[in-house]
Short mmCIF file of C-alpha atoms (C1' of nucleotides) in Angstrom, two decimals:
data_model
loop_
_atom_site.label_atom_id
_atom_site.label_comp_id
_atom_site.label_asym_id
_atom_site.label_seq_id
_atom_site.Cartn_x
_atom_site.Cartn_y
_atom_site.Cartn_z
CA MET A 204 91.64 42.16 86.29
CA VAL A 205 93.91 42.21 83.29
CA GLU A 206 92.39 45.49 82.31
CA HIS A 207 93.26 46.72 85.74
CA THR A 208 96.90 45.69 85.83
CA LEU A 209 97.55 46.80 82.25
CA ARG A 210 95.58 49.95 82.62
CA ARG A 211 98.64 52.17 82.74
CA THR A 212 102.32 52.19 83.43
CA PRO A 213 102.86 53.17 87.02
CA LEU A 214 103.63 56.72 87.91
CA SER A 215 107.17 57.86 88.53
CA ARG A 216 108.76 61.19 89.28
CA ASP A 217 110.03 61.27 85.75
CA ARG A 218 106.67 60.55 84.17
CA VAL A 219 105.09 63.23 86.36
CA LEU A 220 107.69 65.80 85.37
CA ARG A 221 107.41 64.99 81.70
CA ALA A 222 103.64 65.20 81.77
CA ALA A 223 103.83 68.49 83.62
CA VAL A 224 106.17 69.98 81.03
CA ALA A 225 103.95 68.76 78.23
CA LEU A 226 100.86 70.17 79.87
CA ALA A 227 102.48 73.55 80.48
CA ASP A 228 103.77 73.59 76.91
CA GLU A 229 100.42 73.06 75.33
CA ALA A 230 97.96 74.56 77.78
CA GLY A 231 99.99 77.30 79.41
CA ILE A 232 101.49 77.48 82.86
CA GLU A 233 98.32 78.89 84.34
CA SER A 234 96.45 75.67 83.63
CA LEU A 235 99.09 73.54 85.25
CA SER A 236 97.33 72.62 88.47
CA MET A 237 97.93 69.50 90.47
CA ARG A 238 94.39 68.48 89.65
CA ASN A 239 94.72 68.98 85.91
CA LEU A 240 98.04 67.22 85.85
CA ALA A 241 96.63 64.27 87.77
CA GLN A 242 93.73 64.01 85.38
CA GLU A 243 96.11 64.07 82.45
CA LEU A 244 97.88 61.09 84.01
CA GLY A 245 94.64 59.27 84.76
CA VAL A 246 95.19 59.44 88.46
CA VAL A 247 93.76 61.11 91.51
CA PRO A 248 95.42 64.43 92.50
CA MET A 249 96.93 63.21 95.73
CA ALA A 250 98.79 60.43 93.91
CA LEU A 251 101.23 63.04 92.60
CA TYR A 252 102.39 63.79 96.11
CA LYS A 253 103.96 60.35 96.30
CA HIS A 254 106.45 61.56 93.67
CA VAL A 255 106.88 65.28 94.25
CA ALA A 256 106.80 66.99 97.61
CA ASN A 257 104.56 69.84 96.50
CA LYS A 258 103.92 72.15 93.60
CA GLU A 259 107.06 74.19 94.22
CA GLU A 260 109.20 71.11 93.85
CA LEU A 261 107.27 70.11 90.78
CA LEU A 262 108.16 73.45 89.18
CA ASP A 263 111.79 73.06 90.19
CA GLY A 264 111.85 69.66 88.55
CA MET A 265 110.30 71.03 85.38
CA ILE A 266 112.87 73.80 85.24
CA ASP A 267 115.72 71.37 85.63
CA ALA A 268 114.23 69.27 82.87
CA VAL A 269 114.15 72.10 80.35
CA VAL A 270 117.52 73.54 81.38
CA GLY A 271 118.90 70.08 80.74
CA GLU A 272 117.81 70.47 77.12
CA ILE A 273 120.33 73.25 76.49
CA ASP A 274 123.21 72.18 74.27
CA PRO A 275 126.56 71.54 75.92
CA PRO A 276 129.25 74.07 75.01
CA VAL A 277 130.93 73.47 71.68
CA PRO A 278 134.51 72.46 72.51
CA GLY A 279 136.60 74.07 69.78
CA ALA A 280 135.48 77.68 69.78
CA GLY A 281 136.76 80.69 71.67
CA TRP A 282 134.94 81.97 74.72
CA LYS A 283 132.88 84.45 72.78
CA GLN A 284 131.54 81.98 70.27
CA ALA A 285 131.03 79.38 72.98
CA VAL A 286 129.03 81.73 75.17
CA ARG A 287 127.09 83.14 72.26
CA GLY A 288 126.22 79.74 70.86
CA ARG A 289 125.13 78.37 74.17
CA ILE A 290 122.92 81.32 74.95
CA LEU A 291 121.26 81.05 71.56
CA SER A 292 120.68 77.37 72.27
CA ALA A 293 119.12 78.32 75.59
CA ARG A 294 116.89 80.73 73.76
CA ARG A 295 115.74 78.02 71.38
CA VAL A 296 114.89 75.81 74.32
CA LEU A 297 112.92 78.51 76.07
CA GLN A 298 110.97 79.15 72.92
CA ARG A 299 109.82 75.55 73.03
CA HIS A 300 108.71 76.11 76.63
CA PRO A 301 107.31 79.61 76.82
CA TRP A 302 106.21 79.14 80.42
CA ALA A 303 109.78 78.57 81.58
CA PRO A 304 110.90 82.20 81.97
CA ILE A 305 107.98 82.98 84.23
CA ALA A 306 108.55 79.82 86.21
CA ILE A 307 112.27 80.44 86.60
CA GLU A 308 111.80 84.05 87.58
CA SER A 309 109.23 83.16 90.17
CA ARG A 310 111.58 80.79 91.95
CA THR A 311 113.71 82.45 94.56
CA ALA A 312 116.65 80.05 94.56
CA ALA A 313 118.41 78.35 91.70
CA THR A 314 117.93 74.68 90.97
CA PRO A 315 120.82 72.24 90.51
CA ALA A 316 120.61 72.13 86.72
CA VAL A 317 120.60 75.92 86.53
CA LEU A 318 123.61 76.09 88.79
CA ALA A 319 125.41 73.48 86.70
CA TYR A 320 124.65 75.46 83.56
CA LEU A 321 125.93 78.70 85.05
CA ASP A 322 128.96 76.97 86.45
CA SER A 323 129.89 75.66 83.06
CA MET A 324 129.40 79.14 81.63
CA VAL A 325 131.83 80.60 84.14
CA GLY A 326 134.18 77.75 83.25
CA THR A 327 134.09 78.85 79.62
CA LEU A 328 134.96 82.38 80.67
CA SER A 329 137.91 81.41 82.85
CA ALA A 330 139.18 79.12 80.12
CA GLY A 331 139.04 82.22 77.92
CA GLY A 332 141.32 84.03 80.33
CA PHE A 333 138.81 86.04 82.34
CA SER A 334 139.71 86.99 85.87
CA ALA A 335 137.31 85.76 88.52
CA ASP A 336 136.57 89.42 89.14
CA LEU A 337 135.53 90.23 85.60
CA ALA A 338 133.78 86.89 85.11
CA HIS A 339 131.70 87.65 88.15
CA HIS A 340 130.50 90.99 86.86
CA VAL A 341 129.89 89.55 83.44
CA MET A 342 127.62 86.91 84.91
CA HIS A 343 125.64 89.60 86.67
CA ALA A 344 125.51 91.81 83.61
CA MET A 345 124.18 89.04 81.42
CA GLY A 346 121.70 88.14 84.12
CA SER A 347 118.78 86.13 82.94
CA ARG A 348 119.75 86.69 79.33
CA MET A 349 122.19 83.91 80.06
CA LEU A 350 119.23 81.55 79.97
CA GLY A 351 117.86 82.92 76.74
CA PHE A 352 115.38 85.31 78.25
CA SER A 353 114.48 88.07 75.91
CA GLN A 354 113.25 90.06 78.93
CA GLU A 355 111.33 92.49 76.90
CA LEU A 356 108.98 94.74 78.71
CA PHE A 357 106.00 93.34 76.94
CA ASP A 358 106.78 89.95 75.59
CA ALA A 359 104.18 88.84 73.14
CA SER A 360 105.44 85.27 73.19
CA ARG A 361 104.78 85.14 76.89
CA ASN A 362 101.05 85.01 76.52
CA ALA A 363 101.01 81.38 77.49
CA GLY A 364 97.40 81.27 76.42
CA ARG A 365 95.84 78.03 75.46
CA SER A 366 96.98 75.74 72.65
CA GLY A 367 100.58 76.92 72.55
CA ALA A 368 101.29 77.75 68.95
CA ALA A 369 97.77 78.98 68.29
CA ALA A 370 97.77 81.79 65.79
CA ALA A 371 98.53 84.99 67.62
CA GLU A 372 95.62 87.20 66.82
CA PRO A 373 96.42 89.94 64.32
CA PRO A 374 98.02 92.65 66.48
CA ALA A 375 94.74 94.46 67.00
CA ALA A 376 95.58 97.67 65.15
CA PRO A 377 96.91 100.43 67.39
CA PRO A 378 94.06 102.69 68.41
CA PRO A 379 94.22 106.01 66.60
CA GLU A 380 94.84 108.02 69.78
CA PHE A 381 97.99 106.00 70.36
CA ALA A 382 100.09 108.16 68.10
CA ASP A 383 98.84 111.26 69.88
CA ARG A 384 99.57 110.09 73.36
CA PHE A 385 102.86 108.35 72.62
CA PRO A 386 104.32 110.07 69.57
CA HIS A 387 107.85 108.81 69.99
CA LEU A 388 106.77 105.23 70.44
CA ALA A 389 104.60 105.57 67.41
CA THR A 390 107.57 106.82 65.42
CA ILE A 391 109.87 103.93 66.21
CA ALA A 392 107.01 101.50 65.84
CA THR A 393 106.04 102.63 62.38
CA ALA A 394 109.69 102.93 61.43
CA ALA A 395 109.94 99.20 62.01
CA PHE A 396 111.56 98.34 58.70
CA HIS A 397 111.19 94.62 59.35
CA ASP A 398 108.29 92.88 57.66
CA ASP A 399 105.19 94.58 58.95
CA ALA A 400 105.01 97.62 61.16
CA SER A 401 102.02 97.49 63.42
CA VAL A 402 102.38 98.18 67.12
CA VAL A 403 105.18 98.28 69.63
CA GLY A 404 106.33 94.78 70.47
CA THR A 405 105.02 93.30 67.27
CA GLY A 406 106.27 93.54 63.79
CA CYS A 407 109.74 93.21 65.28
CA ASP A 408 112.11 90.42 64.50
CA ASP A 409 112.49 88.98 67.97
CA GLN A 410 115.52 86.98 67.03
CA PHE A 411 117.23 90.06 65.62
CA GLU A 412 116.53 92.10 68.71
CA PHE A 413 117.79 89.35 70.95
CA GLU A 414 121.07 89.02 69.07
CA PHE A 415 121.42 92.78 68.88
CA ALA A 416 121.36 93.06 72.66
CA LEU A 417 123.45 89.95 73.13
CA ASP A 418 126.19 91.19 70.81
CA LEU A 419 126.08 94.64 72.36
CA LEU A 420 126.90 93.01 75.66
CA LEU A 421 129.41 90.53 74.29
CA ASP A 422 131.29 93.23 72.37
CA GLY A 423 131.45 95.42 75.43
CA ILE A 424 132.66 92.50 77.50
CA GLU A 425 135.29 91.61 74.93
CA ARG A 426 136.57 95.15 75.03
CA LEU A 427 136.82 95.14 78.82
CA HIS A 428 138.53 91.78 78.71
CA ARG A 429 141.09 92.87 76.14
CA GLN A 430 142.04 95.94 78.09
CA GLY A 431 142.47 93.88 81.23
CA TRP A 432 139.60 95.52 83.06
CA THR A 433 139.71 95.35 86.82
CA SER A 434 137.48 96.69 89.56
CA HIS A 435 138.66 100.30 89.15
CA PRO A 436 138.16 101.23 85.49
CA ALA A 437 137.96 105.02 85.15
CA MET B 298 74.52 107.16 113.90
CA VAL B 299 77.32 109.66 114.04
CA GLU B 300 79.68 106.80 114.64
CA HIS B 301 78.30 105.25 111.52
CA THR B 302 78.68 108.21 109.21
CA LEU B 303 82.08 109.17 110.55
CA ARG B 304 83.33 105.63 110.68
CA ARG B 305 85.57 106.02 107.65
CA THR B 306 86.18 108.09 104.60
CA PRO B 307 84.40 106.45 101.70
CA LEU B 308 86.32 104.18 99.39
CA SER B 309 87.64 105.45 96.10
CA ARG B 310 89.71 103.95 93.36
CA ASP B 311 92.63 105.99 94.58
CA ARG B 312 92.33 104.89 98.16
CA VAL B 313 92.05 101.27 97.05
CA LEU B 314 95.16 101.54 94.90
CA ARG B 315 97.15 103.24 97.60
CA ALA B 316 96.17 100.67 100.18
CA ALA B 317 97.04 97.88 97.76
CA VAL B 318 100.51 99.30 97.15
CA ALA B 319 101.08 99.74 100.86
CA LEU B 320 99.93 96.21 101.58
CA ALA B 321 102.15 94.72 98.89
CA ASP B 322 105.08 96.80 100.11
CA GLU B 323 104.91 95.60 103.65
CA ALA B 324 103.44 92.13 103.40
CA GLY B 325 104.62 90.96 100.01
CA ILE B 326 102.71 90.56 96.79
CA GLU B 327 101.65 87.04 97.68
CA SER B 328 99.56 88.30 100.54
CA LEU B 329 97.78 90.84 98.40
CA SER B 330 94.41 89.18 98.04
CA MET B 331 91.15 90.96 97.49
CA ARG B 332 90.06 89.67 100.87
CA ASN B 333 93.13 90.91 102.73
CA LEU B 334 92.98 94.24 101.01
CA ALA B 335 89.32 94.66 101.86
CA GLN B 336 90.01 93.83 105.49
CA GLU B 337 92.81 96.40 105.54
CA LEU B 338 90.28 98.96 104.36
CA GLY B 339 87.65 97.85 106.86
CA VAL B 340 85.29 96.77 104.16
CA VAL B 341 83.79 93.62 102.74
CA PRO B 342 85.72 92.07 99.80
CA MET B 343 83.07 92.69 97.18
CA ALA B 344 83.09 96.41 97.94
CA LEU B 345 86.40 96.67 96.08
CA TYR B 346 84.73 95.63 92.87
CA LYS B 347 82.84 98.88 92.84
CA HIS B 348 86.19 100.63 92.21
CA VAL B 349 88.31 98.15 90.26
CA ALA B 350 87.00 95.72 87.70
CA ASN B 351 88.99 92.77 88.98
CA LYS B 352 92.36 91.84 90.40
CA GLU B 353 94.13 92.23 87.07
CA GLU B 354 93.00 95.82 86.82
CA LEU B 355 94.00 96.38 90.42
CA LEU B 356 97.53 95.27 89.58
CA ASP B 357 97.60 97.49 86.52
CA GLY B 358 96.59 100.42 88.66
CA MET B 359 99.28 99.65 91.20
CA ILE B 360 101.90 99.46 88.48
CA ASP B 361 100.87 102.79 87.06
CA ALA B 362 101.05 104.26 90.53
CA VAL B 363 104.64 103.20 91.11
CA VAL B 364 105.81 104.00 87.59
CA GLY B 365 104.44 107.45 88.20
CA GLU B 366 106.94 107.81 91.03
CA ILE B 367 109.89 107.75 88.65
CA ASP B 368 111.62 111.11 88.32
CA PRO B 369 111.01 113.10 85.15
CA PRO B 370 114.04 113.42 82.90
CA VAL B 371 116.53 116.09 83.94
CA PRO B 372 116.31 118.79 81.26
CA GLY B 373 119.88 119.96 80.84
CA ALA B 374 121.88 116.82 80.34
CA GLY B 375 122.84 114.90 77.22
CA TRP B 376 120.95 111.77 76.24
CA LYS B 377 123.35 109.47 78.02
CA GLN B 378 123.17 111.19 81.37
CA ALA B 379 119.43 111.68 80.99
CA VAL B 380 118.79 108.01 80.27
CA ARG B 381 121.21 106.83 82.92
CA GLY B 382 119.79 109.10 85.58
CA ARG B 383 116.25 108.17 84.84
CA ILE B 384 116.94 104.46 84.90
CA LEU B 385 118.69 104.79 88.22
CA SER B 386 115.67 106.68 89.50
CA ALA B 387 113.46 103.87 88.28
CA ARG B 388 115.66 101.43 90.12
CA ARG B 389 115.31 103.40 93.33
CA VAL B 390 111.55 103.33 92.94
CA LEU B 391 111.47 99.60 92.33
CA GLN B 392 113.55 99.05 95.41
CA ARG B 393 110.85 100.73 97.44
CA HIS B 394 108.33 98.35 95.86
CA PRO B 395 110.04 94.98 95.51
CA TRP B 396 106.86 93.32 94.28
CA ALA B 397 106.69 95.56 91.23
CA PRO B 398 109.08 93.66 88.93
CA ILE B 399 107.13 90.46 89.37
CA ALA B 400 103.86 92.26 88.86
CA ILE B 401 105.04 94.08 85.75
CA GLU B 402 106.53 90.96 84.23
CA SER B 403 103.37 89.00 84.81
CA ARG B 404 101.26 91.47 82.87
CA THR B 405 101.05 90.78 79.19
CA ALA B 406 100.38 94.30 77.94
CA ALA B 407 101.83 97.59 79.03
CA THR B 408 99.84 100.04 81.10
CA PRO B 409 99.44 103.72 80.18
CA ALA B 410 102.01 105.03 82.66
CA VAL B 411 104.57 102.50 81.44
CA LEU B 412 103.91 103.52 77.86
CA ALA B 413 104.26 107.17 78.78
CA TYR B 414 107.54 106.47 80.52
CA LEU B 415 108.92 104.55 77.57
CA ASP B 416 107.69 107.16 75.17
CA SER B 417 109.53 109.87 77.02
CA MET B 418 112.63 107.69 77.00
CA VAL B 419 112.47 107.37 73.23
CA GLY B 420 111.97 111.11 73.13
CA THR B 421 115.24 111.61 74.97
CA LEU B 422 116.99 109.38 72.48
CA SER B 423 115.66 111.16 69.41
CA ALA B 424 116.51 114.49 70.97
CA GLY B 425 120.02 113.07 71.29
CA GLY B 426 120.13 112.44 67.57
CA PHE B 427 119.25 108.75 67.44
CA SER B 428 117.61 107.44 64.31
CA ALA B 429 114.23 105.79 64.85
CA ASP B 430 115.91 102.61 63.71
CA LEU B 431 118.66 102.64 66.32
CA ALA B 432 116.39 103.98 69.04
CA HIS B 433 114.08 101.06 68.40
CA HIS B 434 116.81 98.47 68.87
CA VAL B 435 118.15 100.27 71.88
CA MET B 436 114.77 100.09 73.56
CA HIS B 437 114.65 96.37 72.94
CA ALA B 438 118.22 95.88 74.12
CA MET B 439 117.64 97.69 77.37
CA GLY B 440 114.44 95.74 77.82
CA SER B 441 113.15 95.68 81.34
CA ARG B 442 116.34 97.22 82.63
CA MET B 443 114.75 100.40 81.41
CA LEU B 444 112.45 100.16 84.39
CA GLY B 445 115.25 99.51 86.83
CA PHE B 446 114.99 95.75 86.86
CA SER B 447 118.16 94.12 87.94
CA GLN B 448 116.91 90.94 86.26
CA GLU B 449 119.36 88.73 88.03
CA LEU B 450 118.81 85.03 87.80
CA PHE B 451 118.29 84.70 91.53
CA ASP B 452 117.36 87.99 92.98
CA ALA B 453 117.66 87.96 96.72
CA SER B 454 115.72 91.20 97.05
CA ARG B 455 112.81 89.59 95.32
CA ASN B 456 111.90 87.41 98.24
CA ALA B 457 108.92 89.59 99.00
CA GLY B 458 108.65 87.76 102.29
CA ARG B 459 106.79 89.34 105.10
CA SER B 460 107.68 92.65 106.77
CA GLY B 461 109.50 94.14 103.80
CA ALA B 462 112.83 95.29 105.13
CA ALA B 463 113.09 92.46 107.61
CA ALA B 464 116.67 91.35 108.13
CA ALA B 465 117.57 88.96 105.33
CA GLU B 466 118.72 85.89 107.17
CA PRO B 467 122.49 85.40 107.16
CA PRO B 468 123.18 83.79 103.75
CA ALA B 469 123.01 80.25 105.14
CA ALA B 470 126.59 79.25 104.51
CA PRO B 471 127.17 77.42 101.23
CA PRO B 472 127.03 73.67 101.82
CA PRO B 473 130.49 72.15 101.61
CA GLU B 474 129.68 70.05 98.54
CA PHE B 475 128.87 73.25 96.66
CA ALA B 476 132.48 73.92 95.78
CA ASP B 477 132.84 70.36 94.49
CA ARG B 478 129.79 70.44 92.30
CA PHE B 479 130.14 73.98 91.01
CA PRO B 480 133.85 74.81 91.20
CA HIS B 481 133.74 77.80 88.88
CA LEU B 482 130.82 79.38 90.65
CA ALA B 483 132.58 78.83 93.94
CA THR B 484 135.63 80.59 92.56
CA ILE B 485 133.89 83.75 91.47
CA ALA B 486 131.79 83.70 94.61
CA THR B 487 134.69 83.53 97.00
CA ALA B 488 136.61 85.99 94.87
CA ALA B 489 133.89 88.50 95.63
CA PHE B 490 136.18 91.27 96.75
CA HIS B 491 133.26 93.35 97.94
CA ASP B 492 132.60 93.32 101.67
CA ASP B 493 131.83 89.74 102.50
CA ALA B 494 132.14 86.74 100.23
CA SER B 495 129.51 84.15 100.99
CA VAL B 496 127.44 82.56 98.26
CA VAL B 497 126.45 83.37 94.71
CA GLY B 498 123.99 86.23 94.65
CA THR B 499 124.97 87.52 98.05
CA GLY B 500 127.97 89.42 99.19
CA CYS B 501 127.67 91.33 95.92
CA ASP B 502 127.12 95.02 95.71
CA ASP B 503 123.83 95.04 93.83
CA GLN B 504 124.09 98.67 92.95
CA PHE B 505 127.56 98.17 91.51
CA GLU B 506 126.44 95.21 89.41
CA PHE B 507 123.45 97.13 88.13
CA GLU B 508 125.52 100.09 87.05
CA PHE B 509 128.17 97.83 85.58
CA ALA B 510 125.63 96.25 83.26
CA LEU B 511 123.91 99.54 82.57
CA ASP B 512 127.13 101.26 81.57
CA LEU B 513 128.20 98.30 79.52
CA LEU B 514 125.04 98.77 77.50
CA LEU B 515 125.16 102.55 77.41
CA ASP B 516 128.80 102.58 76.30
CA GLY B 517 128.06 100.11 73.54
CA ILE B 518 125.07 102.15 72.48
CA GLU B 519 127.08 105.34 72.47
CA ARG B 520 129.66 103.69 70.24
CA LEU B 521 127.04 102.55 67.77
CA HIS B 522 125.46 105.96 67.81
CA ARG B 523 128.72 107.77 67.18
CA GLN B 524 129.59 105.60 64.24
CA GLY B 525 126.15 106.15 62.74
CA TRP B 526 125.05 102.56 63.08
CA THR B 527 122.29 101.40 60.79
CA SER B 528 120.55 98.12 60.23
CA HIS B 529 123.48 96.52 58.38
CA PRO B 530 126.58 96.90 60.55
CA ALA B 531 129.20 94.29 59.64
"C1'" DC C 282 57.01 116.70 100.75
"C1'" DC C 283 57.21 112.36 98.95
"C1'" DC C 284 58.73 109.08 95.73
"C1'" DT C 285 62.07 107.33 92.81
"C1'" DC C 286 66.53 106.23 91.24
"C1'" DC C 287 71.31 105.57 91.62
"C1'" DT C 288 75.69 104.97 94.01
"C1'" DG C 289 78.22 102.13 96.78
"C1'" DG C 290 78.61 98.77 100.60
"C1'" DT C 291 76.79 93.81 102.03
"C1'" DG C 292 75.95 88.64 102.24
"C1'" DT C 293 75.81 84.43 100.29
"C1'" DA C 294 77.43 81.13 97.24
"C1'" DC C 295 80.19 78.74 93.57
"C1'" DG C 296 84.04 76.59 91.65
"C1'" DC C 297 88.77 76.48 91.65
"C1'" DC C 298 93.22 75.86 94.08
"C1'" DG C 299 97.05 73.26 97.12
"C1'" DT C 300 97.41 69.76 100.29
"C1'" DA C 301 96.84 67.23 105.26
"C1'" DC C 302 95.42 62.87 106.74
"C1'" DA C 303 93.45 58.41 107.08
"C1'" DC C 304 92.78 54.57 104.37
"C1'" DC C 305 93.24 50.60 101.36
"C1'" DT C 306 95.53 47.36 98.10
"C1'" DG C 307 98.78 44.33 96.21
"C1'" DC C 308 103.59 43.00 95.93
"C1'" DC C 309 108.11 41.45 97.96
"C1'" DC C 310 110.66 39.38 101.51
"C1'" DT C 311 111.19 36.40 105.11
"C1'" DA D 145 101.73 32.31 105.55
"C1'" DG D 146 102.29 36.77 107.09
"C1'" DG D 147 104.13 41.44 107.79
"C1'" DG D 148 105.63 45.63 105.92
"C1'" DC D 149 105.73 49.03 102.75
"C1'" DA D 150 105.32 51.58 98.30
"C1'" DG D 151 101.93 53.76 95.95
"C1'" DG D 152 97.16 54.95 94.59
"C1'" DT D 153 92.45 56.70 96.86
"C1'" DG D 154 88.75 59.61 99.23
"C1'" DT D 155 87.46 63.03 102.03
"C1'" DA D 156 87.99 67.39 103.88
"C1'" DC D 157 89.75 72.13 104.96
"C1'" DG D 158 90.90 76.76 104.28
"C1'" DG D 159 91.98 80.21 100.85
"C1'" DC D 160 91.28 82.33 96.50
"C1'" DG D 161 88.61 85.42 92.76
"C1'" DT D 162 84.23 86.84 91.81
"C1'" DA D 163 78.90 86.38 90.14
"C1'" DC D 164 74.63 87.84 91.80
"C1'" DA D 165 70.96 89.46 94.58
"C1'" DC D 166 70.22 92.66 98.02
"C1'" DC D 167 69.85 96.95 100.64
"C1'" DA D 168 70.85 101.85 102.72
"C1'" DG D 169 70.73 106.39 102.17
"C1'" DG D 170 71.30 110.67 99.75
"C1'" DA D 171 70.00 113.48 95.45
"C1'" DG D 172 66.66 115.21 92.35
"C1'" DG D 173 62.21 115.82 90.19
"C1'" DG D 174 57.02 116.02 90.61
#
DNA sequence: CCCTCCTGGTGTACGCCGTACACCTGCCCT
DNA sequence: AGGGCAGGTGTACGGCGTACACCAGGAGGG
């Protein structure tokens, strides 16, 4: 029975969560089923339920795991650099786990790790002299961007298809009638000075666009903060 | 056989789509199954497949239907008012169809109506004197907010529970340990000057927060536009 | 006038999903 | 030695999307 006792390290909530994250990373969130996950762990599906209550809780655990990967705030910097740096770290994390945005958005309530992250973000703001009032609105305004979401309308990276980093197929040249039906989109798409201009949502430098929006927000926030904004601006 | 021939108006793609939207509106997107929808229409599930290719295409059709509800741009105004007004209209539409954000986000590619909407938005910008370059970044920066998404981290309105407008249960008072674990969040939550201060994500004036973020972006954009921003700012 | 074809609704069936529930096994503690 | 319990197992149920074969009944041509 040696083979039997050595066959595998016993399951644990942690091992389940880690395997789930790995599976979602490499096969896409849509192939994360309790059955697939169990198979991956060499175990029968129902065994998982001894370690997570149900699939919802499994997802919550996965989210907490990835949110925990986000860098802690750098201590020295001012609020703006601290917030900016942390959000960019969050973005890096989410890029390692492309399923996470969908998973987080689909949850209705926040998980502990997410709350802790947001709490620390608010802490950075108050340390920077923000009123609770302004900090509150800022948190809302940043919304899910706070967690590194690019929240594009069509997010190519969100395909979550199989094999994770598999070569995204060449953007499938825009059909010729595209320019006729959507002339303005065609204009800004072909005016995409970055590397290659192909179709909307591709040929863009995602990182640039993300920082563009982030800095637009941060600059606006800084301005409000400096002029001591309070609930009745104009 | 009169009863038979009169029994119902025949199905059509349009009737299917309309019924699907209605069902999702009142019962939540999670109870929109081909089977439920068929039952609602007094028809066997497979009958639907004579009018939509599959569930994906059904969702696309639904999205196009609701995006089509968004007001056309008001002709007289400047770009800023035009964009602002249209986005607020989009938001009103999405509030009538709380399932739509989830549905739109879950799609990987844009549908025709969405493209048309975005195209017209870009048109407004170029008419306002925006370079293709800046207009491009602006579209990215606005992201899904363009369609009226509030894109909060935890969006209470996104519960999509049964019976649509059913009374959201009283916010379930924040557990006492909340303030200990997340002191900063507790601060901005209880400092929620709006009507009632209860827990993060509630007791906030959603409309106010949406416009706050929207104007933060629009003001920043206006500033860039006025100073003739181009790809190399600082 | 009949026959044929086509459009659109039907019935059955398959393979996937999450998970309830009863069961069994082997270890730890007394 | 024996009892309890943590943790892995097997079976089963109801729901999902949808493939595929079928059939009714009206339209159109001979």
